[in-house]
mmCIF file of C-alpha atoms in Angstrom:
data_model
loop_
_atom_site.group_PDB
_atom_site.id
_atom_site.type_symbol
_atom_site.label_atom_id
_atom_site.label_comp_id
_atom_site.label_asym_id
_atom_site.label_seq_id
_atom_site.Cartn_x
_atom_site.Cartn_y
_atom_site.Cartn_z
ATOM 1 C CA MET K 1 5.251 19.415 -1.360
ATOM 2 C CA ASN K 2 2.196 17.186 -0.883
ATOM 3 C CA ARG K 3 4.025 13.948 -1.394
ATOM 4 C CA ILE K 4 5.860 11.074 0.245
ATOM 5 C CA SER K 5 9.630 11.349 -0.117
ATOM 6 C CA GLN K 6 10.572 8.264 1.893
ATOM 7 C CA ILE K 7 8.769 5.089 2.930
ATOM 8 C CA GLU K 8 9.710 2.465 5.465
ATOM 9 C CA LEU K 9 7.949 -0.838 6.077
ATOM 10 C CA ASP K 10 8.132 -2.345 9.538
ATOM 11 C CA ASP K 11 8.471 -5.973 8.511
ATOM 12 C CA ARG K 12 10.718 -7.099 11.375
ATOM 13 C CA ASN K 13 8.391 -9.868 12.540
ATOM 14 C CA LEU K 14 7.497 -11.184 9.090
ATOM 15 C CA PRO K 15 8.909 -14.212 7.323
ATOM 16 C CA PRO K 16 11.154 -13.487 4.333
ATOM 17 C CA PRO K 17 9.099 -12.660 1.230
ATOM 18 C CA THR K 18 9.128 -14.822 -1.868
ATOM 19 C CA PRO K 19 11.227 -13.475 -4.768
ATOM 20 C CA GLU K 20 8.024 -12.453 -6.592
ATOM 21 C CA ILE K 21 6.657 -10.563 -3.591
ATOM 22 C CA GLU K 22 10.020 -8.899 -2.969
ATOM 23 C CA GLN K 23 10.034 -7.706 -6.594
ATOM 24 C CA GLU K 24 6.480 -6.341 -6.260
ATOM 25 C CA ARG K 25 7.538 -4.538 -3.091
ATOM 26 C CA ARG K 26 10.653 -2.996 -4.671
ATOM 27 C CA VAL K 27 8.694 -1.808 -7.709
ATOM 28 C CA ALA K 28 5.890 -0.356 -5.559
ATOM 29 C CA ILE K 29 8.346 1.578 -3.368
ATOM 30 C CA PHE K 30 10.339 2.838 -6.362
ATOM 31 C CA ASP K 31 7.206 3.940 -8.235
ATOM 32 C CA LEU K 32 5.725 5.488 -5.103
ATOM 33 C CA ILE K 33 8.791 7.613 -4.399
ATOM 34 C CA GLU K 34 9.054 8.649 -8.059
ATOM 35 C CA GLU K 35 5.476 9.900 -8.234
ATOM 36 C CA ASN K 36 2.775 10.183 -5.596
ATOM 37 C CA SER K 37 0.237 12.507 -4.092
ATOM 38 C CA PHE K 38 -0.174 12.535 -0.309
ATOM 39 C CA GLN K 39 -1.777 15.404 1.553
ATOM 40 C CA LEU K 40 -2.852 15.762 5.147
ATOM 41 C CA PRO K 41 -6.163 17.628 5.371
ATOM 42 C CA SER K 42 -6.480 20.806 7.380
ATOM 43 C CA ARG K 43 -8.271 20.578 10.699
ATOM 44 C CA GLU K 44 -9.767 23.203 12.955
ATOM 45 C CA ASN K 45 -7.302 24.804 15.370
ATOM 46 C CA ARG K 46 -4.385 22.764 14.026
ATOM 47 C CA GLU K 47 -1.731 23.716 11.563
ATOM 48 C CA VAL K 48 -0.959 20.997 9.032
ATOM 49 C CA PRO K 49 2.768 20.232 8.821
ATOM 50 C CA GLN K 50 4.046 20.701 5.302
ATOM 51 C CA GLY K 51 5.437 17.843 3.252
ATOM 52 C CA PRO K 52 7.236 16.137 1.768
ATOM 53 C CA TYR K 53 6.605 13.360 4.250
ATOM 54 C CA HIS K 54 8.335 10.250 5.474
ATOM 55 C CA LEU K 55 5.826 7.429 5.811
ATOM 56 C CA GLY K 56 6.194 4.416 8.055
ATOM 57 C CA LEU K 57 3.802 1.500 7.501
ATOM 58 C CA ALA K 58 3.352 -1.253 10.060
ATOM 59 C CA ILE K 59 0.864 -3.683 11.469
ATOM 60 C CA ARG K 60 0.541 -3.397 15.231
ATOM 61 C CA ASP K 61 -2.119 -4.963 17.409
ATOM 62 C CA LYS K 62 -3.981 -6.154 14.299
ATOM 63 C CA ARG K 63 -4.216 -2.600 12.951
ATOM 64 C CA LEU K 64 -2.563 -0.948 9.980
ATOM 65 C CA VAL K 65 -0.487 1.982 11.228
ATOM 66 C CA PHE K 66 0.458 4.999 9.124
ATOM 67 C CA ASP K 67 3.201 6.988 10.869
ATOM 68 C CA VAL K 68 3.740 10.275 9.040
ATOM 69 C CA GLU K 69 6.692 12.543 9.764
ATOM 70 C CA THR K 70 8.048 15.686 8.181
ATOM 71 C CA GLU K 71 11.393 15.542 6.430
ATOM 72 C CA GLY K 72 12.864 17.164 9.537
ATOM 73 C CA GLY K 73 11.683 14.231 11.665
ATOM 74 C CA GLY K 74 8.741 15.947 13.334
ATOM 75 C CA LYS K 75 5.502 14.041 13.875
ATOM 76 C CA ALA K 76 2.951 15.085 11.245
ATOM 77 C CA ALA K 77 0.231 12.481 11.878
ATOM 78 C CA GLU K 78 -0.387 8.930 12.944
ATOM 79 C CA PHE K 79 -3.479 6.933 12.177
ATOM 80 C CA HIS K 80 -4.521 3.363 12.790
ATOM 81 C CA LEU K 81 -6.867 1.544 10.430
ATOM 82 C CA SER K 82 -8.739 -1.667 11.038
ATOM 83 C CA LEU K 83 -7.505 -4.522 8.872
ATOM 84 C CA SER K 84 -10.989 -6.023 8.591
ATOM 85 C CA PRO K 85 -12.032 -4.105 5.451
ATOM 86 C CA PHE K 86 -8.822 -5.235 3.726
ATOM 87 C CA ARG K 87 -8.854 -8.942 4.616
ATOM 88 C CA GLN K 88 -10.945 -10.321 1.772
ATOM 89 C CA VAL K 89 -9.492 -8.135 -0.976
ATOM 90 C CA VAL K 90 -5.919 -8.896 0.167
ATOM 91 C CA LYS K 91 -6.708 -12.612 0.242
ATOM 92 C CA ASP K 92 -8.243 -12.406 -3.253
ATOM 93 C CA TYR K 93 -5.247 -10.421 -4.488
ATOM 94 C CA TYR K 94 -2.765 -12.993 -3.191
ATOM 95 C CA GLN K 95 -4.712 -15.852 -4.763
ATOM 96 C CA ILE K 96 -4.839 -14.169 -8.164
ATOM 97 C CA CYS K 97 -1.141 -13.247 -7.900
ATOM 98 C CA GLU K 98 -0.268 -16.891 -7.271
ATOM 99 C CA SER K 99 -2.282 -17.849 -10.360
ATOM 100 C CA TYR K 100 -0.561 -15.122 -12.351
ATOM 101 C CA PHE K 101 2.974 -16.155 -11.294
ATOM 102 C CA THR K 102 2.177 -19.775 -12.188
ATOM 103 C CA ALA K 103 0.565 -18.778 -15.485
ATOM 104 C CA VAL K 104 3.602 -16.757 -16.566
ATOM 105 C CA LYS K 105 5.654 -19.940 -16.413
ATOM 106 C CA THR K 106 3.250 -22.270 -18.206
ATOM 107 C CA LEU K 107 0.356 -20.624 -20.096
ATOM 108 C CA PRO K 108 0.075 -18.848 -23.445
ATOM 109 C CA PRO K 109 -0.040 -15.015 -23.503
ATOM 110 C CA SER K 110 -3.821 -14.820 -24.035
ATOM 111 C CA GLN K 111 -4.518 -16.708 -20.798
ATOM 112 C CA ILE K 112 -1.901 -14.714 -18.907
ATOM 113 C CA GLU K 113 -3.557 -11.503 -20.065
ATOM 114 C CA THR K 114 -6.949 -12.657 -18.758
ATOM 115 C CA ILE K 115 -5.499 -13.439 -15.327
ATOM 116 C CA ASP K 116 -3.608 -10.131 -15.309
ATOM 117 C CA MET K 117 -6.821 -8.213 -16.035
ATOM 118 C CA ALA K 118 -8.475 -9.917 -13.057
ATOM 119 C CA ARG K 119 -5.437 -9.129 -10.922
ATOM 120 C CA ARG K 120 -5.629 -5.448 -11.875
ATOM 121 C CA GLY K 121 -9.337 -5.384 -11.047
ATOM 122 C CA ILE K 122 -8.760 -6.744 -7.552
ATOM 123 C CA HIS K 123 -5.838 -4.349 -7.110
ATOM 124 C CA ASN K 124 -8.110 -1.443 -8.059
ATOM 125 C CA GLU K 125 -10.663 -2.626 -5.498
ATOM 126 C CA GLY K 126 -7.979 -2.698 -2.807
ATOM 127 C CA SER K 127 -6.863 0.821 -3.660
ATOM 128 C CA ARG K 128 -10.485 2.021 -3.524
ATOM 129 C CA VAL K 129 -10.907 0.492 -0.046
ATOM 130 C CA LEU K 130 -7.699 2.224 1.071
ATOM 131 C CA GLN K 131 -8.858 5.600 -0.217
ATOM 132 C CA GLU K 132 -12.160 5.167 1.639
ATOM 133 C CA ARG K 133 -10.402 4.183 4.867
ATOM 134 C CA LEU K 134 -8.075 7.202 4.641
ATOM 135 C CA GLU K 135 -10.932 9.648 4.076
ATOM 136 C CA GLY K 136 -10.517 12.562 6.472
ATOM 137 C CA LYS K 137 -7.032 11.405 7.428
ATOM 138 C CA ALA K 138 -5.025 11.754 4.202
ATOM 139 C CA GLU K 139 -5.828 12.553 0.612
ATOM 140 C CA ILE K 140 -4.180 10.295 -1.964
ATOM 141 C CA ASP K 141 -4.664 9.788 -5.675
ATOM 142 C CA THR K 142 -5.479 6.453 -7.295
ATOM 143 C CA ASP K 143 -1.910 5.617 -8.347
ATOM 144 C CA THR K 144 -0.610 6.324 -4.841
ATOM 145 C CA ALA K 145 -3.402 4.177 -3.381
ATOM 146 C CA ARG K 146 -2.519 1.304 -5.730
ATOM 147 C CA ARG K 147 1.139 1.365 -4.712
ATOM 148 C CA LEU K 148 0.327 1.643 -1.018
ATOM 149 C CA PHE K 149 -2.126 -1.256 -1.351
ATOM 150 C CA THR K 150 0.689 -3.410 -2.724
ATOM 151 C CA LEU K 151 2.765 -2.592 0.354
ATOM 152 C CA ILE K 152 -0.168 -3.303 2.652
ATOM 153 C CA CYS K 153 -0.466 -6.736 1.042
ATOM 154 C CA VAL K 154 3.186 -7.424 1.812
ATOM 155 C CA LEU K 155 2.626 -6.498 5.467
ATOM 156 C CA HIS K 156 -0.793 -8.101 5.780
ATOM 157 C CA PHE K 157 0.218 -11.620 4.852
ATOM 158 C CA GLY K 158 3.818 -11.407 5.908
ATOM 159 C CA GLY K 159 5.399 -11.677 2.506
#
């Protein structure tokens, strides 16, 4: 029951994503729904609503917003995170992704693999930052953090 069963991105004010970014987004959402771990921690004098949860992700007032509801539509939690800790790693991730997408079209497999390893390293760093920022708010495993980081990248730079 400690999982996300539905995710919605509030991307209404963003430009249309590139085909590559749209594919990354679709894969991240599919993989996230298939397998994830998301748990709200217990707090004094407050009962924690049971999952599975519906998660809304948005950027509002330069903050990353996690809107968590129960499957019945009740509010489970809402937290706002500063985007500052994510800015550099998201920027680095986008730059390496651009290199990767270009490399796939023109470079030999050995060079593509090197760029992909760097891309995974930056992605891991982004997921680590997310787990740190969610500490005390939600408990997520590494794979869930990686998939959520991908979605944050889509929102952060507007596709």
